[in-house]
Tab-separated table of N, CA and C in Angstrom:
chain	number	residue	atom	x	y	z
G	6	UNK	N	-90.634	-11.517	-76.958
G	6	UNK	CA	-90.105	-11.402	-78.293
G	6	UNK	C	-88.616	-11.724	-78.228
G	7	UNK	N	-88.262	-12.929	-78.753
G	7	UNK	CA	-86.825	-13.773	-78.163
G	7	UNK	C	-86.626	-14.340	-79.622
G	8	UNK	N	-85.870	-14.510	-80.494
G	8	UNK	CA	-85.105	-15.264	-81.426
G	8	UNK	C	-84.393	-16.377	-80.227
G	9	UNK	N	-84.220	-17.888	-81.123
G	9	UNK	CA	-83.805	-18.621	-80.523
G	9	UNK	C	-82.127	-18.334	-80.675
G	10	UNK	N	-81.070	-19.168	-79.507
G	10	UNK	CA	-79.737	-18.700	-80.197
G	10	UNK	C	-79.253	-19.464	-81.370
G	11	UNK	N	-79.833	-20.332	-81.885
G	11	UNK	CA	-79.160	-20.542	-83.071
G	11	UNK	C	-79.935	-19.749	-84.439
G	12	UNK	N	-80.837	-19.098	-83.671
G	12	UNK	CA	-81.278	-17.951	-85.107
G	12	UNK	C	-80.678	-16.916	-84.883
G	13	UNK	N	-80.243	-16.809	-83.672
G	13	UNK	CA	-79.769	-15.060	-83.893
G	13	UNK	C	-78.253	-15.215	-84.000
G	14	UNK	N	-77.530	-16.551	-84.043
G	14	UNK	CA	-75.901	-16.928	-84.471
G	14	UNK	C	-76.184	-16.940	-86.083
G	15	UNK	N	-77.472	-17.218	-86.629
G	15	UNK	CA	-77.643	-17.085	-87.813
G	15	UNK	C	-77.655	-15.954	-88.733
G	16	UNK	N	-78.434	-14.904	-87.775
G	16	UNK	CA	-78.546	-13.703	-88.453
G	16	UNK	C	-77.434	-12.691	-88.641
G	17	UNK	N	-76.374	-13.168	-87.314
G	17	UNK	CA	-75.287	-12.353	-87.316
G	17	UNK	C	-74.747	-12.848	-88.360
G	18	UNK	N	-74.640	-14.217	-88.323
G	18	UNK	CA	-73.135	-14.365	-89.690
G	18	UNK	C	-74.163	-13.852	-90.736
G	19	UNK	N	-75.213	-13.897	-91.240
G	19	UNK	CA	-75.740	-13.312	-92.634
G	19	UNK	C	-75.362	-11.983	-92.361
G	20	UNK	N	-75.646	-11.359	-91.419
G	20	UNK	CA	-75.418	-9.654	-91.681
G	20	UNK	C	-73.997	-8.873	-91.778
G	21	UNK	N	-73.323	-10.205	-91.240
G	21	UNK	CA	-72.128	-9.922	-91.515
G	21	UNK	C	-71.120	-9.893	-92.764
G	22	UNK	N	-71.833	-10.647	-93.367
G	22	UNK	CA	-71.726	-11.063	-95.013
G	22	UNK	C	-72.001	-10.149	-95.699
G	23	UNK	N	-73.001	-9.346	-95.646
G	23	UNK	CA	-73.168	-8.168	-96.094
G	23	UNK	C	-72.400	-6.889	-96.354
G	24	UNK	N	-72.957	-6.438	-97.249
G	24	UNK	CA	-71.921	-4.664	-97.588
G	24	UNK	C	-72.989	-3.568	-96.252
G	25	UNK	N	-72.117	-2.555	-96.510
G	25	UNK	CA	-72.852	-1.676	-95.570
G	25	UNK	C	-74.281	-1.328	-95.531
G	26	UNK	N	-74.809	-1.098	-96.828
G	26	UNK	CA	-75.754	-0.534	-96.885
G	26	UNK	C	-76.865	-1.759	-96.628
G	27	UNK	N	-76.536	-2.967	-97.085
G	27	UNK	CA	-78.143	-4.242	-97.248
G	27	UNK	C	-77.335	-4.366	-95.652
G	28	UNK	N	-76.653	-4.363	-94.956
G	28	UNK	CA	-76.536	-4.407	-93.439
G	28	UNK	C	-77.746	-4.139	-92.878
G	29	UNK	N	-77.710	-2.591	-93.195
G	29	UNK	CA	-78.528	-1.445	-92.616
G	29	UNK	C	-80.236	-2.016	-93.041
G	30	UNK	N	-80.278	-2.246	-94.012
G	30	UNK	CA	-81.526	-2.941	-94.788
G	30	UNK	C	-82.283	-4.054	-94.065
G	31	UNK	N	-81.233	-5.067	-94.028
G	31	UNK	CA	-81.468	-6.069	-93.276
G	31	UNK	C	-81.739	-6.246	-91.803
G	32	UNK	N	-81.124	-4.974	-91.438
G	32	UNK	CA	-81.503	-4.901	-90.065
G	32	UNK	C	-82.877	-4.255	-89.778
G	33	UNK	N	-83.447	-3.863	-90.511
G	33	UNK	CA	-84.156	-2.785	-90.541
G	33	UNK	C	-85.612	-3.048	-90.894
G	34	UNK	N	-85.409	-4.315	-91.965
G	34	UNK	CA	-86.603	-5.447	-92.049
G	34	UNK	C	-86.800	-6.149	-90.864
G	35	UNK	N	-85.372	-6.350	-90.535
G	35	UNK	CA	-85.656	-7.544	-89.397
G	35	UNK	C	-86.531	-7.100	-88.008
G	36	UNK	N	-86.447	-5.625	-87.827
G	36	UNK	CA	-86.776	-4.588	-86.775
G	36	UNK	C	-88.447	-4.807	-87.417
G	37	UNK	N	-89.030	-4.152	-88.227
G	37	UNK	CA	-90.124	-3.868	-88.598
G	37	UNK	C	-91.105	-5.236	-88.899
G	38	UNK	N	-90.446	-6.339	-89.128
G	38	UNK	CA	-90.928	-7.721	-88.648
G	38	UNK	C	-91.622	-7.918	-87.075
G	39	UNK	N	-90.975	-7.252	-86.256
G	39	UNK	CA	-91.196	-8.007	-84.837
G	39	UNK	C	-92.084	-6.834	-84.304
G	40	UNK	N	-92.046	-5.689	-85.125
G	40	UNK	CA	-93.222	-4.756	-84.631
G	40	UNK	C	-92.448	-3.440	-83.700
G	41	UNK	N	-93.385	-3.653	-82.266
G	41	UNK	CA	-92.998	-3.006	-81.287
G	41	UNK	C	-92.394	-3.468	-80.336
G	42	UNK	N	-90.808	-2.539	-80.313
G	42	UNK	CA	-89.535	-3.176	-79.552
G	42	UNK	C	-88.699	-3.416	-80.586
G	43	UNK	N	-89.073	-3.943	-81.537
G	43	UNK	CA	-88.374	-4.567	-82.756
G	43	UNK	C	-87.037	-4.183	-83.280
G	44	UNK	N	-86.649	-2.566	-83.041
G	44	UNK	CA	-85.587	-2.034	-83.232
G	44	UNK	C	-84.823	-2.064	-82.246
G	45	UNK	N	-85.068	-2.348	-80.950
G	45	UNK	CA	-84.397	-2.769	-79.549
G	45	UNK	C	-83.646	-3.704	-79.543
G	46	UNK	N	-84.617	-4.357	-79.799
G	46	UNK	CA	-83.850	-6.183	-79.914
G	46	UNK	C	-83.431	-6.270	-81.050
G	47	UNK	N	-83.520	-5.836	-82.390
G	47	UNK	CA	-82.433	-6.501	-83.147
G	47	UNK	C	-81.089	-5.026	-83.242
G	48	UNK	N	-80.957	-4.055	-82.849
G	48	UNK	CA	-79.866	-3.266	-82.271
G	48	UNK	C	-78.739	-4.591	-81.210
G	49	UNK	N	-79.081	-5.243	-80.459
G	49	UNK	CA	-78.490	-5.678	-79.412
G	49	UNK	C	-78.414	-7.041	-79.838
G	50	UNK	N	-78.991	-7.574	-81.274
G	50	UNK	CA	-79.121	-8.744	-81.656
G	50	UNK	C	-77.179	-8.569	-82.747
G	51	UNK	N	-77.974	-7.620	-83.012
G	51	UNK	CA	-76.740	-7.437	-84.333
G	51	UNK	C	-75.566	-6.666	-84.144
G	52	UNK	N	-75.585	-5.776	-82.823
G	52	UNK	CA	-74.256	-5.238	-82.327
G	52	UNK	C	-74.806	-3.718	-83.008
G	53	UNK	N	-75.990	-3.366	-83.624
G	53	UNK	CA	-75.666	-1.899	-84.444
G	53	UNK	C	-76.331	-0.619	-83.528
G	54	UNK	N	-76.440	0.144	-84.479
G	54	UNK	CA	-77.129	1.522	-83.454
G	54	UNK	C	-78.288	0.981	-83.395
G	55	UNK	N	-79.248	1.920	-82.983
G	55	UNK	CA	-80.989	2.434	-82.884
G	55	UNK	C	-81.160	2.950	-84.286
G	56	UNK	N	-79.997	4.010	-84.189
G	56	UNK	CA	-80.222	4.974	-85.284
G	56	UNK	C	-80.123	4.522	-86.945
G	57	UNK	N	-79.303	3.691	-87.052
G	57	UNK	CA	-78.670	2.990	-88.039
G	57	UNK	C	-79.679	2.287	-88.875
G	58	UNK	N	-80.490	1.460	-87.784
G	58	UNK	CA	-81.780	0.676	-88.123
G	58	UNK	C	-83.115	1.728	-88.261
G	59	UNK	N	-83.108	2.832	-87.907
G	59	UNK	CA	-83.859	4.022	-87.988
G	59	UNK	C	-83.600	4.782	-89.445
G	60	UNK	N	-82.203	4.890	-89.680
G	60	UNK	CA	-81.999	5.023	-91.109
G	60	UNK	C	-82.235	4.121	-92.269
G	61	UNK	N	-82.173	3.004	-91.840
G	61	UNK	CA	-82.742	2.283	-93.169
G	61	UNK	C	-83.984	1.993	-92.845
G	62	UNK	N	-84.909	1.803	-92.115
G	62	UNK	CA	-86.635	1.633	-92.518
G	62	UNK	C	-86.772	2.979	-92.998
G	63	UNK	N	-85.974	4.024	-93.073
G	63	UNK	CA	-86.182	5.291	-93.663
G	63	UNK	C	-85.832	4.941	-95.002
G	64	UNK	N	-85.167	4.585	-95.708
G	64	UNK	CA	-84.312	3.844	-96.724
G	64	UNK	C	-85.598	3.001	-97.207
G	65	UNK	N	-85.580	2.260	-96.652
G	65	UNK	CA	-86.933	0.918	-97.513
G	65	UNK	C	-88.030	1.747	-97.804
G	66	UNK	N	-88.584	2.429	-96.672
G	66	UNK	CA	-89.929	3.530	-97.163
G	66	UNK	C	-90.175	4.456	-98.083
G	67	UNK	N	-88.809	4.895	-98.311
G	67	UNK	CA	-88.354	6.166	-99.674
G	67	UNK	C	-87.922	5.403	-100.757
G	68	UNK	N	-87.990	4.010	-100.907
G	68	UNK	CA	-87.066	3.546	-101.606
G	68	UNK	C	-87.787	3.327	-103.024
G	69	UNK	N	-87.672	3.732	-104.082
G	69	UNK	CA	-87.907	3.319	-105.631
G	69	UNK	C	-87.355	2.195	-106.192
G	70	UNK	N	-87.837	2.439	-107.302
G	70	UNK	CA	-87.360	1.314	-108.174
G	70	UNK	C	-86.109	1.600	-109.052
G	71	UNK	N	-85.805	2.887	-108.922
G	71	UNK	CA	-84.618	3.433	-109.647
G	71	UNK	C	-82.662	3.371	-108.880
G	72	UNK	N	-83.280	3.635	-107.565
G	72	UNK	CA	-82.159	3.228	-106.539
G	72	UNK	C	-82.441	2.641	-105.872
G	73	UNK	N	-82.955	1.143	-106.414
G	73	UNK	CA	-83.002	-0.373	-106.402
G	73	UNK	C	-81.781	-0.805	-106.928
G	74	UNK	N	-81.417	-0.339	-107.980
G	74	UNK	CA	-80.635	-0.852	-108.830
G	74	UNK	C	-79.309	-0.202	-109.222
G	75	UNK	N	-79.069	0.162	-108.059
G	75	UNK	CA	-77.540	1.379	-107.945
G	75	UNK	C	-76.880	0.250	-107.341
G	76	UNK	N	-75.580	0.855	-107.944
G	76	UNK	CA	-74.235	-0.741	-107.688
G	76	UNK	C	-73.586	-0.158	-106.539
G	77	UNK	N	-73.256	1.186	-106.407
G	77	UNK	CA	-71.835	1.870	-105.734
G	77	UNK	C	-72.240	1.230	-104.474
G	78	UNK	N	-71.237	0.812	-104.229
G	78	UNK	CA	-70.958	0.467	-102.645
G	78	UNK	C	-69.678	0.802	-102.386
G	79	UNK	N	-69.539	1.556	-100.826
G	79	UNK	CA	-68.122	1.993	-100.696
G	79	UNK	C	-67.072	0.607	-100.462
G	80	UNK	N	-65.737	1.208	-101.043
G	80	UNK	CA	-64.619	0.454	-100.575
G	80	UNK	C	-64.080	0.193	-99.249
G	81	UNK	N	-63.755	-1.049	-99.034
G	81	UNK	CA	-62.682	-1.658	-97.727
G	81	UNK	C	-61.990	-0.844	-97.572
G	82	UNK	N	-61.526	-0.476	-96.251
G	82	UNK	CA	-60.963	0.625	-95.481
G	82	UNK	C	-60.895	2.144	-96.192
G	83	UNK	N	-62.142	2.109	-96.682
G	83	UNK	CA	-62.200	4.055	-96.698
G	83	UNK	C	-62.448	4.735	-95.624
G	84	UNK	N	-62.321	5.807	-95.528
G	84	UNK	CA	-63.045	6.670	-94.515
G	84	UNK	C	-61.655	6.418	-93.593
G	85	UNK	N	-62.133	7.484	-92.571
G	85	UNK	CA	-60.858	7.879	-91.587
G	85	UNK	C	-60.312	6.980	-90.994
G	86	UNK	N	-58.922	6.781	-90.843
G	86	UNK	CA	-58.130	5.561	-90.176
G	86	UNK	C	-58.164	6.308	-89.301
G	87	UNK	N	-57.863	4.943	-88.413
G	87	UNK	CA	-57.177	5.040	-87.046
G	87	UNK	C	-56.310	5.499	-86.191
G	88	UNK	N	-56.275	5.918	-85.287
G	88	UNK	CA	-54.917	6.703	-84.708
G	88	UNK	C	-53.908	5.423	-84.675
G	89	UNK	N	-54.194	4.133	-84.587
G	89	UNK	CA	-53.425	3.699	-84.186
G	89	UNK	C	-52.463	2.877	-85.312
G	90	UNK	N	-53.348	2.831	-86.825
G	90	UNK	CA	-52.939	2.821	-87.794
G	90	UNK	C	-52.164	3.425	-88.363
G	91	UNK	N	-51.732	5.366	-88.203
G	91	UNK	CA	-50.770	6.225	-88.799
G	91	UNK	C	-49.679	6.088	-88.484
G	92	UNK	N	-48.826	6.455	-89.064
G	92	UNK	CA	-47.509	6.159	-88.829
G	92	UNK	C	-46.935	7.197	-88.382
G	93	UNK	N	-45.746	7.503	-87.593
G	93	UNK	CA	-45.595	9.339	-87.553
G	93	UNK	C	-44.323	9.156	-88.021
């Protein structure tokens, strides 16, 4: 179970294009496509967790038709900066 390298140079720049959450999505289809192993290899395909891709086939399986259609996506650089970013 091998993607060729110009599919998996493909999949990175698409997933990279992405907001956080269809990241997680996308990875997560892409896992449940290839079966068993599937979350192995595309973890190490795409640089992400186990867990990450474990959270969203959790995500697609719970998923409705009502938060289908939710916009919020978080903002560029929220969440905790860097140590090396603060200033003292």
């Amino acid at each position: 179970m091998c993607y060729s390298d110009e599919i998996t140079d493909l999949m990175r720049k698409h997933h990279q294009s992405l907001s956080e959450k269809d990241q997680r999505k996308y990875a997560a289809i892409e896992a449940v496509k290839l079966g068993h192993g599937g979350i192995i290899y595309i973890a190490r395909v795409l640089g992400v967790d186990r867990n990450t891709i474990a959270k969203g086939i959790k995500e697609l399986k719970s998923e409705s038709d009502t938060t289908c259609n939710q916009q919020r996506i978080r903002r560029r650089g929220g969440g905790r900066k860097t140590r090396a970013s603060v200033q003292y």
